[in-house]
Structures are given as C-alpha cells and as structure tokens.
Amino acid sequence: MTPVGQRRLRTDAVHPPHLATMAVRVGQSPDLSDIHCEGLALTASYLFEDAEDAAEKFASRRQGNVYIRFHNPTTAAFEQRLAAMEGAEAAIAVGSGMAAYLTIGMALFKAGDHVILGDGMFGTTYRLFGSYLDRFGVASTVVDMSDLDQCKAAIRPTTVMMVLETPTNPVLQVADLSALAGWAEEHGILLTVDNTLCTPVLQNPISFGADLVVHSAGKYIDGQGRCGGGIVAGGGALIERLRDVLRAAGPSLSPFNSWILLKSLETLPIRMRAHSEHAQKIALRLQAHPAITRVYYTGLPNHPQHDLACAQQTGHGGLISFAVSGDRVQAWRVIDRLELISNTTNIGDTKSMITHPYSTTHGRLPPGQKAEAGITENMLRLSVGLEDPDDVFEDLSRALDHSRLQAVDSRIGSADAR
Ligand SMILES: *Cc1c(COP(=O)(O)O)cnc(C)c1O
C-alpha cells in the first residue's frame, strides 16, 4: 500500500515550481518504514486520503491521525510500550505528571464527588486537589494509607477514587496494594497508584488490582533529567475517557519528549536494577556512619515495611533518605560540602542528586504537617544515580565527616564559652 503522504505529496504538480514552493515541498519523504530506530514524527497535522477520509477521521468513525493535540505516532508508540510494560490495556501520555492528575480529574470527576488521598504523596498533588479541584466541587480527604480503618472511615457515598503513592517520597512508606485494591473494589471506587518511584520495572500496581497507574515520566523513565512528561496506564475504556480530555483541553506531550521517553524505556530495566543495586550498597554504608541517626530505604531489613516492599516490588529503587545527627545546620552543611553529588531537587537521573526536603520540596507545608509526614529538619534525600557507588559514598562520607567535626568543634566552642 502506498503511504498516504507519498501518494499525495507531489513536487511536480506545478511546472516549474517557484523557489518558495520548492522551499516548502521538495525533499519531504513521509515514508519512514525502513528506518530501524523509532521515528520522531515532528508534525502538527496529518494528510488525509481524500475529503471523506478527513470527515471519517474527524468524527472518530475511522482510526487514524488527525491533529497534534491528540494524535502523534511517536507518542502512540511511547503509550503502547509503557502500557505493555505496566500490563495495562492502554496508556495516554500527557505533558507532565501533574497534567496526568489533571486529566484524570477532568475525565472522571464531577462536582460533588469525593476522593481519598494517601498520605506522604508528592506535595503538588495535594495542591492540585486542595486548591483547584476543590474549587470545582471535588472534595478530598487525606488518610494514613497504612491504616485500612482510616480509609474505611473516610469513605462517603460520593467517594469515587482513592489515589496513593508507594513508596512515598521522601520517607519511603509502603502501601499494601492488594489490601487497598480489594477494599476499593468492594466499595466500587477506583484505585489510582502513582508508580513514579518504582516504574513498571520494579512494581506493577495493576497486577495487584489498581485501576490506573500514573507516572511523572521525567523522573526514572527519562532517567537522564532531559525532559518532562506524564503518562497514565489502565483499562481501555478509562483511558479513552482521558483521551477525550486531551482532545478537549490539550495537556499534550510534545512528540520530541515522547521520542526521548520511548527510547528511554529500552534501557529502563537495566537502569532500575543498577539504581537499586547502587542504592542498596550506599544505604548499608550510610547506616554504619557515625554522623547518621536514621536511614530510610525499603531495601534495609530494618525498614518497618521491608517485607511488604519485598512482596510487591522486585527491587527497592534509587531513593534513600537519611537523618544526620544535629539539625538543619548540619544537614545543610553536608549538602554544601558535597563535590560530586548535585544539589538539585529532581529524582531519577543518572547523576546522583541531594536535597533538603524540609526547606525545598516540602517547604510550603506548615511545620505541623511536616512533623506528621515525618519530614524532619535533619533529613536529606538522596537520589542515587549511576556513577560508581563507591565514588558517591566517598563524596557523602567526606561531607558527613566534615559536618560531624564542625559539630564537635562548635560543642567544644560553646563549652569554652561557659
Ligand atoms: C515529580 C512527581 C510528580 C509530578 O510530576 P511532574 O512531571 O513534575 O508534573 C508526581 N508524582 C511523583 C511521585 C513525582 O515524583
């Protein structure tokens, strides 16, 4: 079959073409069928076979690409690949992780509905629900997701969905996916799981009964800190409803970002294994360091939910949090003494990155809520990259030793003053 574009695109339609016509029409080959690497379809619109074809596709009576806002072959390839990896029927890519939540909200909620949110989620998710969806009449309640009784108590006749993250960031609390999915099904509410931290490589929420899976694709899926993106995977009928929102409201992903993310999925399995392996080594060594009072990592046997994490994840990922002895001053001092690890608030990059959640990612939370979430002033969050873990630890260890020595110095100093 002749590709549509090849039959329709003619450079000899006028004799001879003028320069401006040649500038626009010569050299365009839409047939990419023999390229080996997935193609990047940078196009805003698509050629139709004939007038009828356009009408049929516009009316969704015939499958095919119509317009960039809701169709792109590179984006479709990313969606199909991620859906397959999550064990989902379908997926829809959008401009960011937050756009994924917004699209879910617009597709599936109406004024008067109620949503239950797990605790410890990405801060902006609460902001979207509390400051925006709330204004459109969608109420939400935050519960301790490890306490099924609290979930049961929060349910209302208008509850339509529970949304949670597991493990959470930065305190790495784990939700029991089977128990929560069973409970949600019993009450006829949808369960949405944010799988950004584990990716489909380490955890498949759908296999435990989740209805929708959300990713901030710019984290581990991209894995190299190059772009933003979001994607939702789930049943075909639900994803179709989200796609209608994409067409009506347009929180679309750029095809260029789709291409990056599509190609990134190819290395995601080996990257996630390496992130997990490096983080495990570093977590064990941090635990033994005298300047550290606590390490949060689900791969450590003393993590309170280690067994649950092992039962539903095939690895523990690249995120570690730890508390240094002292307060904010000591924690900041560690950041400022690092020479290899980057001081930046992202996660899921090949480069190791550190942040002080109390004053950055969670800085806008009132102190009471920080305490409730377990985010202390002496806590640091490390996103372990793919550098040699010995080098990452050496950098950390040097900064920790320095911070500890300074703390000892200042204690001696204050004793002298007395
Ligand atoms: C970053 C993040 C988000 C938000 O995604 P953006 O792509 O930044 O909009 C949502 N959930 C989790 C767990 C995240 O880490």
PDB file of N, CA, C and O in Angstrom, residues 270-302:
ATOM      1  N   ILE A 270      17.508  -2.198  32.824  1.00  0.00           N
ATOM      2  CA  ILE A 270      18.873  -2.288  33.376  1.00  0.00           C
ATOM      3  C   ILE A 270      19.186  -1.085  34.257  1.00  0.00           C
ATOM      4  O   ILE A 270      19.903  -1.207  35.247  1.00  0.00           O
ATOM      5  N   ARG A 271      18.616   0.077  33.939  1.00  0.00           N
ATOM      6  CA  ARG A 271      18.879   1.245  34.797  1.00  0.00           C
ATOM      7  C   ARG A 271      18.269   1.056  36.173  1.00  0.00           C
ATOM      8  O   ARG A 271      18.895   1.360  37.195  1.00  0.00           O
ATOM      9  N   MET A 272      17.020   0.573  36.227  1.00  0.00           N
ATOM     10  CA  MET A 272      16.369   0.417  37.542  1.00  0.00           C
ATOM     11  C   MET A 272      17.091  -0.617  38.407  1.00  0.00           C
ATOM     12  O   MET A 272      17.203  -0.453  39.618  1.00  0.00           O
ATOM     13  N   ARG A 273      17.581  -1.687  37.769  1.00  0.00           N
ATOM     14  CA  ARG A 273      18.365  -2.675  38.528  1.00  0.00           C
ATOM     15  C   ARG A 273      19.632  -2.019  39.080  1.00  0.00           C
ATOM     16  O   ARG A 273      20.008  -2.246  40.223  1.00  0.00           O
ATOM     17  N   ALA A 274      20.285  -1.212  38.262  1.00  0.00           N
ATOM     18  CA  ALA A 274      21.529  -0.574  38.711  1.00  0.00           C
ATOM     19  C   ALA A 274      21.252   0.461  39.799  1.00  0.00           C
ATOM     20  O   ALA A 274      21.966   0.516  40.808  1.00  0.00           O
ATOM     21  N   HIS A 275      20.195   1.279  39.626  1.00  0.00           N
ATOM     22  CA  HIS A 275      19.844   2.253  40.670  1.00  0.00           C
ATOM     23  C   HIS A 275      19.613   1.516  41.996  1.00  0.00           C
ATOM     24  O   HIS A 275      20.084   1.952  43.047  1.00  0.00           O
ATOM     25  N   SER A 276      18.886   0.390  41.930  1.00  0.00           N
ATOM     26  CA  SER A 276      18.551  -0.355  43.141  1.00  0.00           C
ATOM     27  C   SER A 276      19.816  -0.931  43.792  1.00  0.00           C
ATOM     28  O   SER A 276      19.991  -0.865  45.011  1.00  0.00           O
ATOM     29  N   GLU A 277      20.667  -1.494  42.948  1.00  0.00           N
ATOM     30  CA  GLU A 277      21.890  -2.117  43.464  1.00  0.00           C
ATOM     31  C   GLU A 277      22.802  -1.077  44.117  1.00  0.00           C
ATOM     32  O   GLU A 277      23.303  -1.276  45.224  1.00  0.00           O
ATOM     33  N   HIS A 278      22.973   0.062  43.435  1.00  0.00           N
ATOM     34  CA  HIS A 278      23.831   1.120  43.981  1.00  0.00           C
ATOM     35  C   HIS A 278      23.230   1.677  45.285  1.00  0.00           C
ATOM     36  O   HIS A 278      23.955   1.909  46.256  1.00  0.00           O
ATOM     37  N   ALA A 279      21.925   1.891  45.279  1.00  0.00           N
ATOM     38  CA  ALA A 279      21.281   2.477  46.465  1.00  0.00           C
ATOM     39  C   ALA A 279      21.385   1.526  47.653  1.00  0.00           C
ATOM     40  O   ALA A 279      21.613   1.954  48.789  1.00  0.00           O
ATOM     41  N   GLN A 280      21.227   0.227  47.398  1.00  0.00           N
ATOM     42  CA  GLN A 280      21.324  -0.751  48.491  1.00  0.00           C
ATOM     43  C   GLN A 280      22.711  -0.666  49.145  1.00  0.00           C
ATOM     44  O   GLN A 280      22.831  -0.612  50.369  1.00  0.00           O
ATOM     45  N   LYS A 281      23.748  -0.625  48.315  1.00  0.00           N
ATOM     46  CA  LYS A 281      25.124  -0.547  48.839  1.00  0.00           C
ATOM     47  C   LYS A 281      25.308   0.712  49.671  1.00  0.00           C
ATOM     48  O   LYS A 281      25.878   0.685  50.765  1.00  0.00           O
ATOM     49  N   ILE A 282      24.829   1.830  49.126  1.00  0.00           N
ATOM     50  CA  ILE A 282      25.033   3.113  49.805  1.00  0.00           C
ATOM     51  C   ILE A 282      24.210   3.173  51.092  1.00  0.00           C
ATOM     52  O   ILE A 282      24.697   3.646  52.127  1.00  0.00           O
ATOM     53  N   ALA A 283      22.982   2.645  51.060  1.00  0.00           N
ATOM     54  CA  ALA A 283      22.126   2.667  52.261  1.00  0.00           C
ATOM     55  C   ALA A 283      22.803   1.894  53.402  1.00  0.00           C
ATOM     56  O   ALA A 283      22.813   2.345  54.555  1.00  0.00           O
ATOM     57  N   LEU A 284      23.362   0.746  53.071  1.00  0.00           N
ATOM     58  CA  LEU A 284      24.027  -0.062  54.111  1.00  0.00           C
ATOM     59  C   LEU A 284      25.212   0.686  54.712  1.00  0.00           C
ATOM     60  O   LEU A 284      25.422   0.683  55.924  1.00  0.00           O
ATOM     61  N   ARG A 285      25.962   1.357  53.862  1.00  0.00           N
ATOM     62  CA  ARG A 285      27.134   2.073  54.365  1.00  0.00           C
ATOM     63  C   ARG A 285      26.740   3.328  55.143  1.00  0.00           C
ATOM     64  O   ARG A 285      27.395   3.679  56.122  1.00  0.00           O
ATOM     65  N   LEU A 286      25.666   3.983  54.705  1.00  0.00           N
ATOM     66  CA  LEU A 286      25.196   5.162  55.447  1.00  0.00           C
ATOM     67  C   LEU A 286      24.747   4.757  56.847  1.00  0.00           C
ATOM     68  O   LEU A 286      24.991   5.471  57.831  1.00  0.00           O
ATOM     69  N   GLN A 287      24.089   3.603  56.909  1.00  0.00           N
ATOM     70  CA  GLN A 287      23.572   3.119  58.183  1.00  0.00           C
ATOM     71  C   GLN A 287      24.703   2.941  59.210  1.00  0.00           C
ATOM     72  O   GLN A 287      24.479   3.103  60.403  1.00  0.00           O
ATOM     73  N   ALA A 288      25.874   2.616  58.721  1.00  0.00           N
ATOM     74  CA  ALA A 288      27.000   2.370  59.629  1.00  0.00           C
ATOM     75  C   ALA A 288      27.783   3.645  59.932  1.00  0.00           C
ATOM     76  O   ALA A 288      28.743   3.621  60.704  1.00  0.00           O
ATOM     77  N   HIS A 289      27.394   4.776  59.327  1.00  0.00           N
ATOM     78  CA  HIS A 289      28.168   6.008  59.504  1.00  0.00           C
ATOM     79  C   HIS A 289      27.804   6.704  60.819  1.00  0.00           C
ATOM     80  O   HIS A 289      26.624   6.883  61.118  1.00  0.00           O
ATOM     81  N   PRO A 290      28.815   7.092  61.616  1.00  0.00           N
ATOM     82  CA  PRO A 290      28.529   7.679  62.927  1.00  0.00           C
ATOM     83  C   PRO A 290      27.776   9.019  62.899  1.00  0.00           C
ATOM     84  O   PRO A 290      27.172   9.393  63.902  1.00  0.00           O
ATOM     85  N   ALA A 291      27.791   9.727  61.754  1.00  0.00           N
ATOM     86  CA  ALA A 291      27.100  11.025  61.706  1.00  0.00           C
ATOM     87  C   ALA A 291      25.632  10.872  61.320  1.00  0.00           C
ATOM     88  O   ALA A 291      24.922  11.866  61.166  1.00  0.00           O
ATOM     89  N   ILE A 292      25.171   9.643  61.148  1.00  0.00           N
ATOM     90  CA  ILE A 292      23.799   9.420  60.677  1.00  0.00           C
ATOM     91  C   ILE A 292      22.978   8.721  61.746  1.00  0.00           C
ATOM     92  O   ILE A 292      23.411   7.738  62.349  1.00  0.00           O
ATOM     93  N   THR A 293      21.778   9.260  62.002  1.00  0.00           N
ATOM     94  CA  THR A 293      20.949   8.675  63.054  1.00  0.00           C
ATOM     95  C   THR A 293      19.880   7.742  62.495  1.00  0.00           C
ATOM     96  O   THR A 293      19.360   6.900  63.203  1.00  0.00           O
ATOM     97  N   ARG A 294      19.517   7.908  61.220  1.00  0.00           N
ATOM     98  CA  ARG A 294      18.488   7.031  60.672  1.00  0.00           C
ATOM     99  C   ARG A 294      18.570   7.008  59.158  1.00  0.00           C
ATOM    100  O   ARG A 294      18.809   8.043  58.535  1.00  0.00           O
ATOM    101  N   VAL A 295      18.363   5.827  58.580  1.00  0.00           N
ATOM    102  CA  VAL A 295      18.329   5.700  57.126  1.00  0.00           C
ATOM    103  C   VAL A 295      16.968   5.152  56.728  1.00  0.00           C
ATOM    104  O   VAL A 295      16.473   4.206  57.345  1.00  0.00           O
ATOM    105  N   TYR A 296      16.357   5.781  55.721  1.00  0.00           N
ATOM    106  CA  TYR A 296      15.068   5.323  55.206  1.00  0.00           C
ATOM    107  C   TYR A 296      15.316   4.700  53.835  1.00  0.00           C
ATOM    108  O   TYR A 296      15.660   5.401  52.884  1.00  0.00           O
ATOM    109  N   TYR A 297      15.158   3.381  53.750  1.00  0.00           N
ATOM    110  CA  TYR A 297      15.290   2.699  52.458  1.00  0.00           C
ATOM    111  C   TYR A 297      14.573   1.364  52.582  1.00  0.00           C
ATOM    112  O   TYR A 297      14.855   0.603  53.517  1.00  0.00           O
ATOM    113  N   THR A 298      13.672   1.083  51.670  1.00  0.00           N
ATOM    114  CA  THR A 298      12.859  -0.143  51.829  1.00  0.00           C
ATOM    115  C   THR A 298      13.702  -1.405  51.662  1.00  0.00           C
ATOM    116  O   THR A 298      13.267  -2.485  52.044  1.00  0.00           O
ATOM    117  N   GLY A 299      14.893  -1.278  51.108  1.00  0.00           N
ATOM    118  CA  GLY A 299      15.763  -2.440  50.934  1.00  0.00           C
ATOM    119  C   GLY A 299      16.484  -2.848  52.209  1.00  0.00           C
ATOM    120  O   GLY A 299      17.111  -3.917  52.256  1.00  0.00           O
ATOM    121  N   LEU A 300      16.424  -2.021  53.254  1.00  0.00           N
ATOM    122  CA  LEU A 300      17.089  -2.366  54.513  1.00  0.00           C
ATOM    123  C   LEU A 300      16.154  -3.253  55.345  1.00  0.00           C
ATOM    124  O   LEU A 300      14.979  -2.905  55.537  1.00  0.00           O
ATOM    125  N   PRO A 301      16.669  -4.365  55.859  1.00  0.00           N
ATOM    126  CA  PRO A 301      15.819  -5.274  56.636  1.00  0.00           C
ATOM    127  C   PRO A 301      15.152  -4.601  57.835  1.00  0.00           C
ATOM    128  O   PRO A 301      14.097  -5.039  58.276  1.00  0.00           O
ATOM    129  N   ASN A 302      15.756  -3.517  58.347  1.00  0.00           N
ATOM    130  CA  ASN A 302      15.120  -2.859  59.495  1.00  0.00           C
ATOM    131  C   ASN A 302      14.078  -1.804  59.091  1.00  0.00           C
ATOM    132  O   ASN A 302      13.511  -1.130  59.938  1.00  0.00           O
TER     133      ASN A 302
END
